[in-house]
């Protein structure tokens, strides 16, 4: 079983007790990492332990919280070789419950919230995290209070309402939603499960790192391309690699971690290009990849540090490039991706053209969600005849 030793601040290194609900470091607001007794685990937890375990993220139970899981079958998504490129794989996260990788984080965060005896959860969301929170809160018999931009993809709003969440649509961005949650949470008795403001969504997302390793035969790839808003998956996977090394499952090798953002909201790319250790708030963020419309990531210092330590990079793709990639994945691979996920292919094309990756390099592209959640976004683009829409194509009769 899992052995949480303590929580550790990623800024000052303080150790914090995991016996009661925690948010961020009380001294400096640093993101908290869950630490396990990996030295003890090493003796009885190894890749062979995983054989015949369920095909969900809970197969890695020793490095997850020890509480009865609130599970809808999340994780262990397919690792698909692409038809277009040798050595390139798509990690197909669109098959998760609620159609996105956000299910992973919310399964683990809601599991812990339930075991702490919390009853009311709240979160600001660009859309998919809201759907996941609403679903897992319903499964746990808890209240979900959700703040989303008014122009969120339709599926996210309809899902949240259907799961019985209390939904507030906000005229603004996720940053405005976050402020509203922060203002009201104390009075309302809500526990805030905002990105990186509690430690367990990260634990759910880190399982993507374990899966990449397991599905590629415990050989890490040379590159991982990850559509980055708050960056939780990227940070989580890096944490997973460190844990796996401590467990003796892999060596010190690491993939080059690539953060892809939309050029309409690219604070991490800007900070990376300028050599900054943190990002600046991106004004007037606008992109059809709703999940990438995060003007300032709370864990920006962690993302930038990981890009650097891994020899990775941050790149931006325009909405038109993202939709061209969306079109290609649909036509060539049979994958109907979320625009955020399609951004991974746009980034890969750029990085191959620049020689950052060679044809020999094994690279994993994350499709973080299903395109089925964006039907209105895609149709609206077509109606507006934007440059992005012209990339989508489609054959319209008469034939
Ligand atoms: C489909 C999709 N991809 C990527 C992201 C960005 O995820 P993260 O905040 O973990 O960087 C989101 C966030 O909403 C999303 O919904
Ligand atoms: Zn601290």
Short mmCIF file of C-alpha atoms and ligand atoms in Angstrom, two decimals:
data_model
loop_
_atom_site.label_atom_id
_atom_site.label_comp_id
_atom_site.label_asym_id
_atom_site.label_seq_id
_atom_site.Cartn_x
_atom_site.Cartn_y
_atom_site.Cartn_z
CA UNK A 1 0.00 0.00 0.00
CA UNK A 2 1.01 3.59 -0.46
CA UNK A 3 3.22 5.24 2.05
CA UNK A 4 2.85 9.00 2.01
CA UNK A 5 5.68 10.36 4.11
CA UNK A 6 4.78 14.05 3.95
CA UNK A 7 4.09 16.94 1.59
CA UNK A 8 7.08 18.99 0.49
CA UNK A 9 7.14 22.61 -0.64
CA UNK A 10 8.72 23.05 -4.08
CA UNK A 11 10.00 26.50 -3.08
CA UNK A 12 11.38 26.27 0.46
CA UNK A 13 11.48 22.49 0.96
CA UNK A 14 9.32 22.63 4.12
CA UNK A 15 7.71 19.35 5.16
CA UNK A 16 3.97 19.53 5.74
CA UNK A 17 1.66 16.97 7.29
CA UNK A 18 -0.60 15.08 4.85
CA UNK A 19 -3.02 13.94 7.57
CA UNK A 20 -5.31 16.90 6.96
CA UNK A 21 -6.26 18.77 3.77
CA UNK A 22 -3.54 21.12 2.58
CA UNK A 23 -3.42 23.69 -0.19
CA UNK A 24 -0.07 25.41 -0.86
CA UNK A 25 2.92 26.20 1.36
CA UNK A 26 1.71 28.57 4.11
CA UNK A 27 5.00 30.51 4.00
CA UNK A 28 5.62 31.16 0.34
CA UNK A 29 2.65 29.79 -1.61
CA UNK A 30 4.86 27.09 -3.19
CA UNK A 31 3.24 24.08 -4.86
CA UNK A 32 3.30 21.02 -2.58
CA UNK A 33 4.60 17.65 -3.80
CA UNK A 34 3.43 14.41 -2.19
CA UNK A 35 6.45 12.42 -1.01
CA UNK A 36 6.40 8.65 -0.41
CA UNK A 37 8.73 6.32 1.44
CA UNK A 38 10.27 5.15 -1.81
CA UNK A 39 13.20 3.46 -0.08
CA UNK A 40 10.77 1.10 1.68
CA UNK A 41 8.63 0.65 -1.42
CA UNK A 42 11.69 -0.31 -3.43
CA UNK A 43 11.79 -3.70 -1.71
CA UNK A 44 8.36 -4.85 -2.81
CA UNK A 45 7.18 -2.61 -5.67
CA UNK A 46 8.59 -3.18 -9.14
CA UNK A 47 7.39 -3.42 -12.75
CA UNK A 48 6.55 -7.11 -12.27
CA UNK A 49 4.09 -6.08 -9.52
CA UNK A 50 1.95 -4.43 -12.20
CA UNK A 51 1.24 -7.54 -14.26
CA UNK A 52 -2.49 -8.39 -14.17
CA UNK A 53 -3.45 -5.22 -12.34
CA UNK A 54 -6.50 -3.28 -13.61
CA UNK A 55 -5.98 -1.07 -16.67
CA UNK A 56 -6.59 2.16 -14.79
CA UNK A 57 -4.21 4.63 -13.16
CA UNK A 58 -4.89 2.92 -9.84
CA UNK A 59 -2.53 0.13 -10.96
CA UNK A 60 0.22 2.38 -9.50
CA UNK A 61 -1.50 2.32 -6.11
CA UNK A 62 1.76 2.23 -4.10
CA UNK A 63 2.61 5.73 -5.35
CA UNK A 64 -0.89 7.11 -4.96
CA UNK A 65 -2.84 7.99 -1.82
CA UNK A 66 -4.01 5.07 0.25
CA UNK A 67 -7.76 5.66 0.22
CA UNK A 68 -10.71 3.88 -1.45
CA UNK A 69 -10.54 5.24 -5.02
CA UNK A 70 -13.33 7.31 -6.53
CA UNK A 71 -12.86 5.76 -9.96
CA UNK A 72 -14.65 5.86 -13.28
CA UNK A 73 -12.01 3.80 -15.10
CA UNK A 74 -9.50 6.61 -15.76
CA UNK A 75 -6.01 6.15 -17.13
CA UNK A 76 -4.03 3.44 -18.91
CA UNK A 77 -5.04 5.03 -22.21
CA UNK A 78 -3.67 3.69 -25.52
CA UNK A 79 -0.17 4.51 -26.77
CA UNK A 80 -0.72 4.50 -30.53
CA UNK A 81 2.11 4.40 -33.08
CA UNK A 82 1.42 7.06 -35.73
CA UNK A 83 0.97 6.20 -39.37
CA UNK A 84 2.68 9.37 -40.52
CA UNK A 85 5.99 9.08 -38.67
CA UNK A 86 8.12 6.15 -37.55
CA UNK A 87 9.03 6.39 -33.83
CA UNK A 88 6.24 8.83 -33.01
CA UNK A 89 3.36 7.84 -30.74
CA UNK A 90 0.09 9.43 -29.73
CA UNK A 91 -0.92 9.01 -26.11
CA UNK A 92 -4.67 9.02 -26.58
CA UNK A 93 -6.10 10.73 -23.51
CA UNK A 94 -9.43 11.45 -25.21
CA UNK A 95 -10.57 7.99 -24.08
CA UNK A 96 -10.62 8.95 -20.42
CA UNK A 97 -13.91 9.42 -18.54
CA UNK A 98 -15.32 12.86 -19.45
CA UNK A 99 -13.17 12.77 -22.60
CA UNK A 100 -9.96 14.29 -21.31
CA UNK A 101 -6.86 13.70 -19.21
CA UNK A 102 -8.37 15.96 -16.54
CA UNK A 103 -10.14 12.83 -15.26
CA UNK A 104 -6.84 11.56 -13.87
CA UNK A 105 -6.23 14.52 -11.60
CA UNK A 106 -9.80 14.77 -10.44
CA UNK A 107 -10.09 11.06 -9.65
CA UNK A 108 -7.19 11.30 -7.22
CA UNK A 109 -8.08 14.76 -5.82
CA UNK A 110 -11.70 13.76 -5.18
CA UNK A 111 -10.56 10.46 -3.66
CA UNK A 112 -8.43 12.35 -1.15
CA UNK A 113 -11.05 15.03 -0.53
CA UNK A 114 -13.53 12.28 0.30
CA UNK A 115 -11.12 10.54 2.62
CA UNK A 116 -10.48 13.86 4.41
CA UNK A 117 -14.26 14.12 4.93
CA UNK A 118 -14.68 17.21 2.74
CA UNK A 119 -18.14 17.74 1.28
CA UNK A 120 -17.93 20.78 -1.02
CA UNK A 121 -15.34 21.25 -3.75
CA UNK A 122 -14.81 24.29 -5.96
CA UNK A 123 -12.70 25.03 -9.02
CA UNK A 124 -12.19 27.57 -11.76
CA UNK A 125 -11.80 25.83 -15.11
CA UNK A 126 -11.21 26.39 -18.78
CA UNK A 127 -13.72 23.58 -19.31
CA UNK A 128 -12.44 20.02 -19.15
CA UNK A 129 -11.31 20.15 -15.53
CA UNK A 130 -14.82 21.31 -14.67
CA UNK A 131 -16.41 18.34 -16.43
CA UNK A 132 -14.06 15.97 -14.63
CA UNK A 133 -14.62 17.56 -11.23
CA UNK A 134 -18.39 17.48 -11.74
CA UNK A 135 -18.32 13.78 -12.68
CA UNK A 136 -16.07 12.64 -9.83
CA UNK A 137 -17.91 14.78 -7.28
CA UNK A 138 -21.17 13.15 -8.43
CA UNK A 139 -19.59 9.70 -8.09
CA UNK A 140 -18.36 10.61 -4.59
CA UNK A 141 -21.67 12.15 -3.48
CA UNK A 142 -20.05 15.56 -3.02
CA UNK A 143 -20.95 19.07 -4.14
CA UNK A 144 -19.03 20.66 -7.03
CA UNK A 145 -19.01 24.46 -7.41
CA UNK A 146 -17.65 25.41 -10.80
CA UNK A 147 -16.64 28.75 -12.31
CA UNK A 148 -16.06 28.74 -16.06
CA UNK A 149 -15.70 31.40 -18.76
CA UNK A 150 -19.08 32.06 -20.40
CA UNK A 151 -17.67 31.08 -23.82
CA UNK A 152 -16.52 27.65 -22.60
CA UNK A 153 -17.14 24.81 -25.12
CA UNK A 154 -20.81 23.80 -24.92
CA UNK A 155 -20.07 20.19 -23.95
CA UNK A 156 -18.34 21.31 -20.75
CA UNK A 157 -21.31 23.34 -19.56
CA UNK A 158 -23.88 20.68 -20.47
CA UNK A 159 -21.82 17.97 -18.79
CA UNK A 160 -21.38 19.95 -15.57
CA UNK A 161 -25.07 20.72 -15.35
CA UNK A 162 -25.96 17.09 -16.06
CA UNK A 163 -23.65 15.86 -13.29
CA UNK A 164 -25.49 18.18 -10.89
CA UNK A 165 -22.67 20.69 -10.35
CA UNK A 166 -23.42 24.32 -9.38
CA UNK A 167 -22.16 26.22 -12.41
CA UNK A 168 -21.33 29.93 -12.57
CA UNK A 169 -20.54 31.29 -16.04
CA UNK A 170 -18.13 34.20 -15.83
CA UNK A 171 -17.59 37.04 -18.30
CA UNK A 172 -13.83 36.64 -18.31
CA UNK A 173 -11.00 34.14 -18.34
CA UNK A 174 -9.96 31.30 -16.03
CA UNK A 175 -7.95 33.87 -14.04
CA UNK A 176 -11.18 35.80 -13.30
CA UNK A 177 -12.88 32.53 -12.35
CA UNK A 178 -10.00 31.72 -9.97
CA UNK A 179 -10.39 35.08 -8.25
CA UNK A 180 -14.09 34.44 -7.69
CA UNK A 181 -13.42 31.04 -6.13
CA UNK A 182 -10.73 32.58 -3.90
CA UNK A 183 -13.08 35.35 -2.76
CA UNK A 184 -15.96 33.06 -1.85
CA UNK A 185 -14.43 29.78 -0.71
CA UNK A 186 -13.97 30.60 2.94
CA UNK A 187 -17.47 31.91 3.51
CA UNK A 188 -19.06 29.05 1.56
CA UNK A 189 -16.93 26.29 3.10
CA UNK A 190 -15.57 25.12 -0.26
CA UNK A 191 -12.29 23.27 -0.63
CA UNK A 192 -10.44 24.75 -3.62
CA UNK A 193 -9.17 22.13 -6.07
CA UNK A 194 -7.70 24.72 -8.46
CA UNK A 195 -4.74 23.60 -10.54
CA UNK A 196 -1.70 23.06 -8.25
CA UNK A 197 -3.42 24.64 -5.24
CA UNK A 198 -3.93 21.20 -3.69
CA UNK A 199 -1.37 18.41 -4.06
CA UNK A 200 -3.38 15.47 -5.40
CA UNK A 201 -4.45 16.45 -8.93
CA UNK A 202 -0.74 16.37 -9.70
CA UNK A 203 -0.56 12.82 -8.33
CA UNK A 204 -3.29 11.74 -10.75
CA UNK A 205 -1.62 13.44 -13.71
CA UNK A 206 1.79 12.00 -12.89
CA UNK A 207 0.49 8.54 -13.76
CA UNK A 208 0.88 9.57 -17.42
CA UNK A 209 4.63 9.39 -16.78
CA UNK A 210 4.38 5.86 -15.34
CA UNK A 211 2.26 4.82 -18.32
CA UNK A 212 4.64 6.26 -20.91
CA UNK A 213 7.44 4.24 -19.33
CA UNK A 214 5.41 1.05 -18.93
CA UNK A 215 3.88 1.17 -22.42
CA UNK A 216 7.28 1.75 -24.04
CA UNK A 217 8.84 -1.19 -22.21
CA UNK A 218 10.47 0.91 -19.44
CA UNK A 219 12.54 2.84 -21.99
CA UNK A 220 11.72 6.52 -21.82
CA UNK A 221 11.28 8.26 -25.19
CA UNK A 222 13.62 11.00 -26.41
CA UNK A 223 10.82 13.56 -26.36
CA UNK A 224 7.39 14.26 -24.92
CA UNK A 225 5.22 17.03 -26.34
CA UNK A 226 2.58 18.32 -23.98
CA UNK A 227 -0.08 21.01 -24.59
CA UNK A 228 0.53 23.34 -21.67
CA UNK A 229 -1.95 25.52 -19.87
CA UNK A 230 -1.33 25.09 -16.15
CA UNK A 231 1.29 22.46 -16.98
CA UNK A 232 0.18 19.90 -14.42
CA UNK A 233 0.77 16.90 -16.67
CA UNK A 234 4.26 18.02 -17.60
CA UNK A 235 5.19 18.67 -13.98
CA UNK A 236 3.53 15.41 -12.92
CA UNK A 237 5.34 13.29 -15.51
CA UNK A 238 8.70 14.73 -14.45
CA UNK A 239 7.87 13.87 -10.84
CA UNK A 240 6.96 10.34 -11.94
CA UNK A 241 10.33 9.93 -13.67
CA UNK A 242 12.14 11.01 -10.51
CA UNK A 243 10.11 8.53 -8.47
CA UNK A 244 10.79 5.73 -10.94
CA UNK A 245 14.50 6.43 -10.79
CA UNK A 246 14.39 6.39 -6.98
CA UNK A 247 12.56 3.06 -7.19
CA UNK A 248 15.31 1.73 -9.46
CA UNK A 249 12.94 1.23 -12.42
CA UNK A 250 14.74 3.58 -14.83
CA UNK A 251 18.11 5.29 -14.97
CA UNK A 252 18.95 9.00 -15.08
CA UNK A 253 17.92 9.41 -18.74
CA UNK A 254 15.01 11.76 -19.38
CA UNK A 255 12.95 12.80 -22.40
CA UNK A 256 13.24 16.34 -23.70
CA UNK A 257 10.07 17.88 -22.34
CA UNK A 258 8.31 20.19 -24.79
CA UNK A 259 5.57 22.61 -23.76
CA UNK A 260 3.35 23.67 -26.66
CA UNK A 261 1.05 26.65 -26.30
CA UNK A 262 -1.18 28.64 -28.64
CA UNK A 263 0.34 31.84 -30.01
CA UNK A 264 -2.81 33.58 -28.74
CA UNK A 265 -1.78 32.73 -25.17
CA UNK A 266 1.88 31.77 -24.83
CA UNK A 267 3.23 33.04 -21.51
CA UNK A 268 5.51 30.04 -21.00
CA UNK A 269 6.96 30.35 -24.50
CA UNK A 270 7.65 34.04 -23.94
CA UNK A 271 9.32 33.38 -20.59
CA UNK A 272 11.34 30.54 -22.10
CA UNK A 273 12.52 32.67 -25.02
CA UNK A 274 13.52 35.44 -22.61
CA UNK A 275 15.29 33.06 -20.24
CA UNK A 276 12.89 33.91 -17.41
CA UNK A 277 12.36 31.73 -14.34
CA UNK A 278 8.68 32.68 -14.10
CA UNK A 279 6.10 33.91 -16.60
CA UNK A 280 4.20 37.18 -16.89
CA UNK A 281 0.43 37.45 -17.14
CA UNK A 282 -0.53 37.21 -20.85
CA UNK A 283 -2.95 40.02 -21.68
CA UNK A 284 -6.03 39.42 -23.85
CA UNK A 285 -5.51 35.70 -24.17
CA UNK A 286 -7.44 34.31 -27.13
CA UNK A 287 -7.32 30.86 -28.77
CA UNK A 288 -9.80 28.25 -29.87
CA UNK A 289 -7.83 25.73 -27.80
CA UNK A 290 -9.79 26.61 -24.66
CA UNK A 291 -7.58 24.60 -22.30
CA UNK A 292 -4.52 26.58 -23.37
CA UNK A 293 -6.12 29.90 -22.49
CA UNK A 294 -4.29 30.17 -19.18
CA UNK A 295 -2.68 33.64 -18.97
CA UNK A 296 -0.47 32.77 -15.98
CA UNK A 297 0.27 29.27 -14.73
CA UNK A 298 0.60 28.93 -10.95
CA UNK A 299 3.42 26.42 -11.41
CA UNK A 300 5.25 28.39 -14.13
CA UNK A 301 8.54 28.20 -12.20
CA UNK A 302 8.30 24.41 -12.14
CA UNK A 303 7.46 24.13 -15.85
CA UNK A 304 10.36 26.37 -16.89
CA UNK A 305 12.78 24.52 -14.64
CA UNK A 306 11.75 21.15 -16.09
CA UNK A 307 12.07 22.39 -19.69
CA UNK A 308 15.59 23.51 -18.86
CA UNK A 309 16.69 20.42 -16.95
CA UNK A 310 15.34 18.10 -19.64
CA UNK A 311 16.97 19.93 -22.54
CA UNK A 312 13.47 20.67 -23.79
CA UNK A 313 11.83 23.74 -25.23
CA UNK A 314 8.60 25.76 -25.34
CA UNK A 315 6.97 26.43 -28.71
CA UNK A 316 3.85 28.20 -29.88
CA UNK A 317 1.47 27.21 -32.67
CA UNK A 318 -1.13 29.48 -34.24
CA UNK A 319 -4.78 28.48 -34.24
CA UNK A 320 -4.50 27.87 -38.00
CA UNK A 321 -1.54 25.51 -37.44
CA UNK A 322 -3.46 23.78 -34.66
CA UNK A 323 -6.48 23.23 -36.89
CA UNK A 324 -4.30 21.99 -39.76
CA UNK A 325 -2.88 19.43 -37.32
CA UNK A 326 -6.40 18.59 -36.10
CA UNK A 327 -7.38 17.91 -39.71
CA UNK A 328 -4.28 15.76 -40.32
CA UNK A 329 -4.82 13.60 -37.27
CA UNK A 330 -8.43 13.03 -38.23
CA UNK A 331 -7.65 12.15 -41.85
CA UNK A 332 -4.35 10.33 -41.44
CA UNK A 333 -4.59 8.69 -38.03
CA UNK A 334 -8.36 8.39 -37.51
CA UNK A 335 -8.04 10.45 -34.34
CA UNK A 336 -10.56 13.18 -33.61
CA UNK A 337 -8.45 15.27 -31.26
CA UNK A 338 -9.07 18.20 -28.98
CA UNK A 339 -7.47 21.32 -30.48
CA UNK A 340 -5.10 21.40 -27.48
CA UNK A 341 -3.95 17.88 -28.33
CA UNK A 342 -3.57 18.67 -32.02
CA UNK A 343 -1.17 21.44 -30.99
CA UNK A 344 1.29 18.63 -30.11
CA UNK A 345 1.44 17.59 -33.76
CA UNK A 346 1.89 21.21 -34.87
CA UNK A 347 4.82 21.48 -32.44
CA UNK A 348 6.34 18.20 -33.58
CA UNK A 349 6.29 19.34 -37.21
CA UNK A 350 8.11 22.55 -36.25
CA UNK A 351 10.68 20.74 -34.14
CA UNK A 352 11.41 18.18 -36.86
CA UNK A 353 11.80 21.00 -39.40
CA UNK A 354 14.28 22.72 -37.08
CA UNK A 355 16.19 19.51 -36.46
CA UNK A 356 15.37 19.60 -32.74
CA UNK A 357 14.09 16.02 -33.14
CA UNK A 358 15.42 13.57 -35.73
CA UNK A 359 13.46 10.79 -37.41
CA UNK A 360 15.29 8.36 -35.08
CA UNK A 361 13.99 9.99 -31.93
CA UNK A 362 11.09 8.34 -30.19
CA UNK A 363 8.62 11.07 -29.37
CA UNK A 364 5.27 10.87 -27.57
CA UNK A 365 2.63 13.43 -28.54
CA UNK A 366 -0.12 13.93 -26.01
CA UNK A 367 -3.64 14.18 -27.34
CA UNK A 368 -5.08 15.47 -24.09
CA UNK A 369 -8.75 15.24 -25.01
CA UNK A 370 -11.44 14.24 -27.46
CA UNK A 371 -12.54 16.51 -30.29
CA UNK A 372 -16.11 15.48 -29.50
CA UNK A 373 -16.04 18.09 -26.75
CA UNK A 374 -15.40 20.87 -29.28
CA UNK A 375 -18.09 20.34 -31.92
CA UNK A 376 -19.48 23.85 -31.38
CA UNK A 377 -16.00 25.40 -31.46
CA UNK A 378 -15.15 23.65 -34.73
CA UNK A 379 -18.49 24.47 -36.36
CA UNK A 380 -18.29 28.12 -35.26
CA UNK A 381 -14.83 28.46 -36.76
CA UNK A 382 -16.15 27.09 -40.03
CA UNK A 383 -19.05 29.57 -40.02
CA UNK A 384 -16.71 32.46 -39.33
CA UNK A 385 -14.43 31.36 -42.16
CA UNK A 386 -11.31 32.09 -40.11
CA UNK A 387 -7.84 31.07 -41.28
CA UNK A 388 -8.08 28.24 -38.74
CA UNK A 389 -11.38 27.08 -40.24
CA UNK A 390 -9.86 26.94 -43.72
CA UNK A 391 -7.52 24.27 -42.38
CA UNK A 392 -10.31 22.00 -41.25
CA UNK A 393 -11.54 21.14 -44.75
CA UNK A 394 -14.45 18.78 -45.12
CA UNK A 395 -16.18 17.70 -48.29
CA UNK A 396 -19.49 19.39 -48.81
CA UNK A 397 -21.83 18.05 -51.54
CA UNK A 398 -23.08 17.89 -54.21
CA UNK A 399 -20.55 15.23 -55.17
C1 LIG B 1 -7.76 19.18 -23.61
C2 LIG B 1 -6.80 19.96 -22.75
N1 LIG B 1 -5.49 19.89 -23.01
C3 LIG B 1 -4.57 20.56 -22.29
C4 LIG B 1 -4.95 21.38 -21.23
C5 LIG B 1 -3.88 22.06 -20.42
O1 LIG B 1 -3.66 21.29 -19.29
P1 LIG B 1 -2.70 21.73 -18.10
O2 LIG B 1 -3.44 22.80 -17.37
O3 LIG B 1 -2.46 20.51 -17.29
O4 LIG B 1 -1.46 22.26 -18.73
C6 LIG B 1 -6.31 21.47 -20.90
C7 LIG B 1 -6.74 22.32 -19.78
O5 LIG B 1 -7.88 22.65 -19.62
C8 LIG B 1 -7.25 20.73 -21.67
O6 LIG B 1 -8.55 20.79 -21.38
ZN1 LIG B 2 7.49 26.91 1.06
#
